[in-house]
Short mmCIF file of C-alpha atoms and ligand atoms in Angstrom, two decimals:
data_model
loop_
_atom_site.label_atom_id
_atom_site.label_comp_id
_atom_site.label_asym_id
_atom_site.label_seq_id
_atom_site.Cartn_x
_atom_site.Cartn_y
_atom_site.Cartn_z
CA MET L 164 -6.68 13.26 -10.76
CA ALA L 165 -8.80 12.02 -7.95
CA ASN L 166 -7.99 13.13 -4.42
CA PHE L 167 -7.58 11.16 -1.18
CA LYS L 168 -11.26 11.41 -0.17
CA THR L 169 -12.47 10.26 -3.60
CA HIS L 170 -10.09 7.30 -3.53
CA ILE L 171 -11.22 6.24 -0.05
CA GLY L 172 -14.89 6.67 -1.09
CA TRP L 173 -14.51 4.48 -4.17
CA GLY L 174 -12.31 2.06 -2.20
CA ALA L 175 -15.26 1.58 0.19
CA VAL L 176 -17.64 0.98 -2.74
CA ILE L 177 -15.27 -1.59 -4.29
CA GLY L 178 -14.76 -3.15 -0.83
CA VAL L 179 -18.49 -3.64 -0.22
CA THR L 180 -19.01 -5.01 -3.75
CA MET L 181 -16.15 -7.51 -3.35
CA ILE L 182 -17.42 -8.65 0.07
CA VAL L 183 -20.92 -9.23 -1.30
CA LEU L 184 -19.44 -11.26 -4.20
CA ALA L 185 -17.12 -13.19 -1.85
CA LEU L 186 -20.07 -14.03 0.43
CA LEU L 187 -22.23 -15.09 -2.52
CA TYR L 188 -19.53 -17.43 -3.77
CA SER L 189 -18.69 -18.58 -0.19
CA PHE L 190 -15.04 -17.47 -0.27
CA ILE L 191 -15.38 -15.86 3.16
CA SER L 192 -17.75 -16.30 6.08
CA GLY L 193 -16.67 -14.71 9.41
CA TRP L 194 -16.72 -11.06 10.50
CA VAL L 195 -12.95 -10.95 10.98
CA GLU L 196 -12.48 -12.02 7.36
CA ILE L 197 -15.00 -9.41 6.16
CA PHE L 198 -13.20 -6.61 8.05
CA MET L 199 -9.77 -7.77 6.90
CA ILE L 200 -10.78 -7.88 3.23
CA PHE L 201 -12.56 -4.53 3.45
CA GLY L 202 -9.56 -2.95 5.23
CA ALA L 203 -7.12 -4.40 2.69
CA ILE L 204 -9.13 -2.99 -0.25
CA LEU L 205 -9.24 0.44 1.47
CA VAL L 206 -5.47 0.40 2.09
CA GLY L 207 -4.88 -0.69 -1.52
CA SER L 208 -7.05 2.15 -2.77
CA PHE L 209 -4.87 4.89 -1.27
CA LEU L 210 -1.48 3.15 -1.47
CA PRO L 211 -0.49 4.34 -5.01
CA ASP L 212 -0.53 8.00 -3.90
CA MET L 213 2.24 7.35 -1.36
CA ASP L 214 4.50 8.78 -4.07
CA MET L 215 2.95 12.22 -3.45
CA ASP L 216 5.63 13.69 -1.22
CA ASP L 217 4.14 14.82 2.09
CA GLY L 218 0.67 13.67 1.04
CA VAL L 219 -1.62 11.85 3.47
CA PRO L 220 -0.86 8.31 2.13
CA PHE L 221 2.88 8.93 2.53
CA GLN L 222 2.35 10.15 6.11
CA ILE L 223 0.16 7.14 6.97
CA LEU L 224 2.49 4.57 5.42
CA PHE L 225 5.77 5.91 6.80
CA GLY L 226 4.13 6.89 10.11
CA PHE L 227 2.83 3.35 10.73
CA LEU L 228 5.98 1.71 9.38
CA SER L 229 8.35 3.67 11.66
CA ILE L 230 6.11 3.44 14.75
CA GLY L 231 5.57 -0.29 14.12
CA VAL L 232 9.25 -1.14 13.68
CA ALA L 233 10.43 1.13 16.55
CA GLY L 234 7.70 -0.29 18.80
CA SER L 235 8.60 -3.90 18.09
CA ILE L 236 12.33 -3.19 18.69
CA PHE L 237 11.41 -1.55 22.03
CA TYR L 238 9.37 -4.61 22.98
CA GLN L 239 12.17 -6.96 21.92
CA LEU L 240 14.80 -5.08 23.98
CA TYR L 241 12.48 -4.87 26.99
CA SER L 242 11.67 -8.57 26.94
CA ASP L 243 15.40 -9.36 26.58
CA GLY L 244 15.85 -7.69 29.98
CA GLN L 245 16.99 -4.19 28.95
CA ARG L 246 15.82 -1.83 31.70
CA ASP L 247 17.98 1.24 31.11
CA VAL L 248 15.47 3.94 30.20
CA LEU L 249 17.99 6.09 28.33
CA THR L 250 19.22 3.16 26.19
CA LEU L 251 15.66 2.04 25.43
CA PHE L 252 14.58 5.50 24.33
CA LEU L 253 17.74 6.37 22.44
CA ILE L 254 17.68 3.18 20.37
CA THR L 255 13.96 3.22 19.57
CA GLY L 256 14.03 7.00 18.96
CA ALA L 257 16.96 6.64 16.54
CA ILE L 258 15.15 3.82 14.66
CA PHE L 259 11.96 5.88 14.43
CA ILE L 260 13.77 9.01 13.15
CA GLY L 261 15.92 6.96 10.78
CA LEU L 262 12.91 5.30 9.16
CA ARG L 263 10.51 8.22 9.14
CA PHE L 264 12.93 10.93 8.05
CA VAL L 265 16.01 9.33 6.47
CA VAL L 266 14.39 6.37 4.64
CA GLY L 267 11.27 8.51 4.03
CA GLU L 268 13.41 11.27 2.48
CA ILE L 269 15.23 8.77 0.24
CA PHE L 270 11.86 7.30 -0.83
CA MET L 271 10.59 10.82 -1.68
CA ARG L 272 13.71 11.65 -3.70
CA PHE L 273 13.52 8.46 -5.75
CA THR L 274 9.81 8.37 -6.47
CA ASP L 275 8.11 10.54 -9.01
CA HIS L 276 4.43 11.23 -8.58
CA ARG L 277 2.71 8.92 -11.06
CA GLY L 278 5.97 7.15 -11.69
CA ILE L 279 6.35 3.42 -11.14
CA TRP L 280 3.90 3.37 -8.15
CA HIS L 281 1.10 4.25 -10.55
CA SER L 282 1.44 1.13 -12.65
CA ILE L 283 -0.01 -2.36 -13.00
CA PRO L 284 3.24 -4.15 -11.96
CA ALA L 285 3.29 -2.03 -8.76
CA ALA L 286 -0.23 -3.29 -7.94
CA ILE L 287 0.98 -6.90 -8.36
CA PHE L 288 4.16 -6.16 -6.36
CA MET L 289 2.27 -4.61 -3.41
CA GLY L 290 -0.22 -7.51 -3.44
CA LEU L 291 2.64 -10.01 -3.23
CA VAL L 292 4.39 -7.99 -0.48
CA SER L 293 1.14 -8.00 1.54
CA MET L 294 0.85 -11.79 1.12
CA GLN L 295 4.37 -12.19 2.53
CA ILE L 296 3.66 -9.82 5.46
CA MET L 297 0.43 -11.73 6.21
CA ARG L 298 2.33 -15.04 6.14
CA ARG L 299 4.74 -13.66 8.76
CA ILE L 300 2.20 -12.08 11.13
CA SER L 301 -0.80 -14.35 10.66
CA PRO L 302 -1.17 -16.78 13.58
CA SER L 303 -3.05 -19.35 11.51
CA GLU L 304 -1.46 -21.69 9.03
CA ASN L 305 -4.17 -20.83 6.54
CA ASP L 306 -2.20 -19.85 3.45
CA GLU L 307 -5.31 -19.33 1.33
CA TRP L 308 -6.26 -16.49 3.66
CA CYS L 309 -2.95 -14.63 3.07
CA VAL L 310 -3.56 -14.95 -0.67
CA TYR L 311 -7.05 -13.39 -0.29
CA VAL L 312 -5.64 -10.37 1.59
CA GLY L 313 -2.94 -9.92 -1.07
CA ILE L 314 -5.58 -10.06 -3.83
CA ALA L 315 -7.74 -7.53 -1.92
CA ILE L 316 -4.79 -5.08 -1.77
CA MET L 317 -4.25 -5.63 -5.51
CA ILE L 318 -7.95 -4.99 -6.30
CA GLY L 319 -7.96 -1.74 -4.26
CA TYR L 320 -4.71 -0.66 -5.91
CA LEU L 321 -6.00 -1.33 -9.44
CA GLY L 322 -9.25 0.47 -8.55
CA HIS L 323 -7.18 3.55 -7.66
CA LEU L 324 -5.33 3.43 -10.99
CA ILE L 325 -8.57 3.07 -12.97
CA LEU L 326 -10.13 5.98 -11.02
CA ASP L 327 -7.11 8.18 -11.80
CA GLU L 328 -7.55 7.30 -15.49
CA ILE L 329 -11.27 8.15 -15.41
CA TYR L 330 -10.50 11.51 -13.78
CA ALA L 331 -7.85 12.19 -16.41
CA SER L 332 -10.09 11.36 -19.38
CA VAL L 333 -13.18 13.24 -18.23
CA ASN L 334 -13.18 16.59 -16.57
CA LEU L 335 -15.80 15.89 -13.95
CA SER L 336 -16.40 19.54 -13.16
CA GLY L 337 -18.16 19.58 -16.50
CA HIS L 338 -16.22 22.32 -18.25
CA SER L 339 -14.50 20.26 -20.86
CA LEU L 340 -14.41 16.71 -22.04
CA LEU L 341 -10.96 17.03 -23.52
CA PRO L 342 -8.56 14.45 -22.09
CA LYS L 343 -5.98 15.79 -19.70
CA ARG L 344 -2.30 15.31 -20.20
CA SER L 345 -2.15 12.78 -17.38
CA LEU L 346 -4.27 10.38 -19.46
CA GLY L 347 -2.64 6.97 -19.70
CA SER L 348 -0.14 7.72 -16.95
CA ALA L 349 -1.77 5.56 -14.26
CA LEU L 350 -2.56 2.27 -16.00
CA LYS L 351 0.86 1.59 -17.46
CA ILE L 352 3.22 -1.35 -17.32
CA TYR L 353 6.49 0.59 -16.97
CA SER L 354 7.71 4.04 -15.91
CA ARG L 355 10.21 6.46 -17.40
CA SER L 356 12.79 5.26 -14.90
CA LYS L 357 14.31 1.99 -16.14
CA ILE L 358 15.86 1.37 -12.70
CA ALA L 359 12.54 1.75 -10.83
CA THR L 360 10.78 -0.45 -13.41
CA GLY L 361 13.54 -3.07 -13.12
CA ILE L 362 13.36 -3.09 -9.31
CA VAL L 363 9.58 -3.64 -9.30
CA TYR L 364 9.70 -6.45 -11.92
CA GLY L 365 12.69 -8.01 -10.12
CA GLY L 366 10.72 -7.80 -6.85
CA ILE L 367 7.74 -9.59 -8.44
CA VAL L 368 9.92 -12.43 -9.73
CA TYR L 369 11.69 -12.72 -6.35
CA LEU L 370 8.40 -12.77 -4.38
CA LEU L 371 6.82 -15.31 -6.74
CA PHE L 372 9.68 -17.76 -6.35
CA SER L 373 10.66 -17.16 -2.74
ZN1 LIG D 133 -3.22 8.37 -7.81
#
């Protein structure tokens, strides 16, 4: 399978291609939009490997998630008038540790590498989740824009799955062209775990109708 660097490299290639196409067809125009779409495709292109316990994508995702949530709780408490240093640090510290290590550990236990996160429904699910996050944090009322970012995440994500398949079917070091055993394990529509598959499909339905 392809490694982190390869995924980021191909993510950048897909990102540039998509931006050129989007500019040609006048979907986007400004620099901010170009950077956002490019960034979303890059994020999408490493996101599936977050199921590799202790891998770089897992560290990035859970690192940012726990710092982001703990930081916003700190800000909320501070602007509500909380000035006790010990309380501020204890609460935000506990939230950070809880997310990074407790929730992170649970996530690791329940995800198999190349399980449900390496599947087409997971790409759709993460695209829809990104649309919802964008709707919450985006200052503008431009809904179309949130949809574009969600689609960019989905494109990066699918690019990752296709790249994993290519690496599984061809041994790029040139020794053998026999398919590896991991062939067909990235571009699938369900995983061995019925519960994980059910949660992702349930999530898609919920996000589509919420
Ligand atoms: Zn992968």
